[in-house]
Structure formats: C-alpha cells, structure tokens
Amino acid sequence: AKQEGRNRFCFFSGDLEESLLQRHALELKLRHAIENDELIVVYQPKFNLKTKNIVGAEALVRMVDENNQLISPVEFIPIAEDSGLIVPLGNQVLLKACTQAAKWLKEGMPISVSVNVAAAQFADPDLEAIIIEVLNQTQLPPHYLELEITETALMGDINETQTKLSVLKGLGINISIDDFGTGYSSLSYLKKFNVDIMKIDMSFVIDMLNNTHDYEIVKTIILLGQSLSLTLIAEGVETEEQAQALMELGCGIGQGYLYSKPLRKKEFMTFLESATKN
Ligand code: C2E
Ligand code: CA
Ligand code: CA
Ligand code: CA
C-alpha cells in the first residue's frame, strides 16, 4: 500500500502533494501523541453574564509540537475525524477533563466541565460505558459533566439519538447542542431531543452589534431556547457591549476572550482562585 501511495502522489503536483504530506505527518504525530498520552487539554471559563461568576469551563484539546508550541485543533481534528483517531482522542480528553473537574471540586471550586463529542464518538456504541467508567474512576458527580454535541452529530437515526440521549441524561450528565444555528437546526428535532443547553455559535455573536441580521439571529435563537426551557450560552463573547446585549436578550452564560482565552490547567487554577477570592 505504501508503494501505491507513493505512486499516487505522482498524479498530484506542488501544493497538493505538499499538503498531503503535511497531513500524513500530522496524522503520525497525532497517533504518537495519543499512544503516549501527550495530548494537552486547555480550559476556557464560562461566566454567568449577570453575576459574573464562573459557572463552568470548556475542555479544548491541543497538541504540542517539537518546539513546545501548541497546535490548534482546527488543524488536527479534521484529520482525527478522517482517520478514526477522534474516538481515542475524545476519550482521552474526557478522562482528563473529568479528572480536572473532580480536582477543582475537591479544592472547593465546584464548576462543571464540558467536553466536545464528535459525531463518530457519539455514534460509538461504547460511549455510555466509557462515560460511566470515567465517572467512576474520577469520582466526578455526573451533574458536573456536560457533553457538547453538534446538531450534525445528532442528525443520524432519530430513534437511536433519542435513546442515546435518554441514557446519557439518565446518568445525570448535561447535554449541550454546540454551534447552534450552523447545522441543520430543526424545530421538530429540538423538541424530540432531551437536551439542556444551547450554545449559540460565535459566528453570530462576533458581529451581532454591527450586523442587524446576526443580531436578529441571536435574538431568535435565544427566544427559541427560552421557549424550550434550555440554558443559553453564547460563545465568542469579545466585548463588554456584546455581553450586555446578550444579557438583555435573555442569554444567561457567556464564554469568550472578553473573560479569558483557554488556559493550561495551572493557569486556569490561578485564574479560578483569583476569581473566587473576591
Ligand atoms: P468550538 O467547540 O466551537 O470551540 C470554541 C472555539 O472558539 C475554541 O477554539 C476557542 O478557543 C475559540 N474561542 C473562544 N472564545 C473566543 C473568542 O472570544 N473569539 C474567538 N475568535 N474565538 C474564541 P479551539 O480551541 O481552537 O477549538 C476549535 C474547535 O476544535 C472547537 O470549536 C471544536 O469544534 C474542536 N475541538 C476542540 N477540542 C476538541 C475535542 O476535544 N474534541 C473534539 N471532538 N473537538 C474539539
Ligand atoms: Ca464546543
Ligand atoms: Ca462551539
Ligand atoms: Ca463554534
């Protein structure tokens, strides 16, 4: 197969060949990082827009390169998805995030952690068993764990999705629809799926105060979420004005550079300690 692969490269030239090689190199690096447990998880705090208290954190994966620089998931998540590595990757992130949240709790900082669940991971028949195992192992009370799942990942077989969500909810964890508004949002699905949280995609938030169209979308998503009694989170909150506007529209929670970038676990601890002191 290697030989064939090499020959096939001959059909491509220049940039395409280069990008295929880069992709391949990144896949090898990723495989190595997973096998040696070298993935890093950073945490981005989520804030109650009114009280300005930290209510949770999103776990976001990073890879470290030879020069100790962090590689963005935007570069390697698609590769992980194509190669099937996304499942072991996601499971490692889940374990690390729950370990961390259990630690925060033990140290008097009871905040929830959310973990991104890719479509292939959601479809994995072992998902429930893995989550139960991780909760047992880390002793994290389930209501401190939240799963962020995109609409697209939920859009498989409706009955299967419904059953799966019920089982997960039955464990006591919370389910969030990630990047809401960017996928195939459908009212009938939303009503059928037992979810708790709706995350408004940052593409609508970033420009909401300059673009009336985006503002109306955000407003409509919030109304929709409220009518379904869901908790609303806005991602990509970068300014005080956006936070204010979101709060006025009825969104409860914000996440974004206004508050903090994703932080390494040590930095996050320091951030948490200073935030909970005052
Ligand atoms: P996402 O789930 O929508 O995560 C939010 C992304 O927005 C993060 O990028 C975060 O750093 C960035 N962000 C947060 N606040 C702001 C802001 O105020 N302004 C701007 N411009 N950006 C902000 P990140 O960490 O690069 O992650 C990118 C995507 O990679 C995530 O998007 C998620 O889809 C995926 N991802 C990250 N970690 C994992 C993981 O463990 N598993 C899976 N399946 N996907 C992951
Ligand atoms: Ca997310
Ligand atoms: Ca998101
Ligand atoms: Ca997003």
GROMACS .gro file of N, CA and C and ligand atoms in nm, residues 178-180 182 199-203 235, ligand 4:
model
   31
  178ASP      N    1  -2.396   2.213   2.050
  178ASP     CA    2  -2.285   2.302   2.020
  178ASP      C    3  -2.306   2.372   1.886
  179ASP      N    4  -2.250   2.490   1.872
  179ASP     CA    5  -2.251   2.565   1.744
  179ASP      C    6  -2.392   2.580   1.690
  180PHE      N    7  -2.486   2.606   1.779
  180PHE     CA    8  -2.625   2.609   1.736
  180PHE      C    9  -2.647   2.713   1.627
  182THR      N   10  -2.563   2.663   1.307
  182THR     CA   11  -2.477   2.640   1.192
  182THR      C   12  -2.508   2.508   1.121
  199LYS      N   13  -2.576   2.618   2.276
  199LYS     CA   14  -2.461   2.708   2.262
  199LYS      C   15  -2.472   2.784   2.132
  200ILE      N   16  -2.488   2.914   2.142
  200ILE     CA   17  -2.501   2.997   2.022
  200ILE      C   18  -2.365   3.010   1.956
  201ASP      N   19  -2.358   2.974   1.830
  201ASP     CA   20  -2.228   2.976   1.762
  201ASP      C   21  -2.169   3.116   1.756
  202MET      N   22  -2.038   3.121   1.770
  202MET     CA   23  -1.973   3.252   1.775
  202MET      C   24  -1.982   3.328   1.643
  203SER      N   25  -2.007   3.261   1.533
  203SER     CA   26  -2.018   3.332   1.405
  203SER      C   27  -2.133   3.434   1.408
  235GLU      N   28  -2.102   3.179   2.272
  235GLU     CA   29  -1.957   3.164   2.261
  235GLU      C   30  -1.900   3.280   2.179
  282CA      CA   31  -1.808   2.731   1.720
   0.00000   0.00000   0.00000
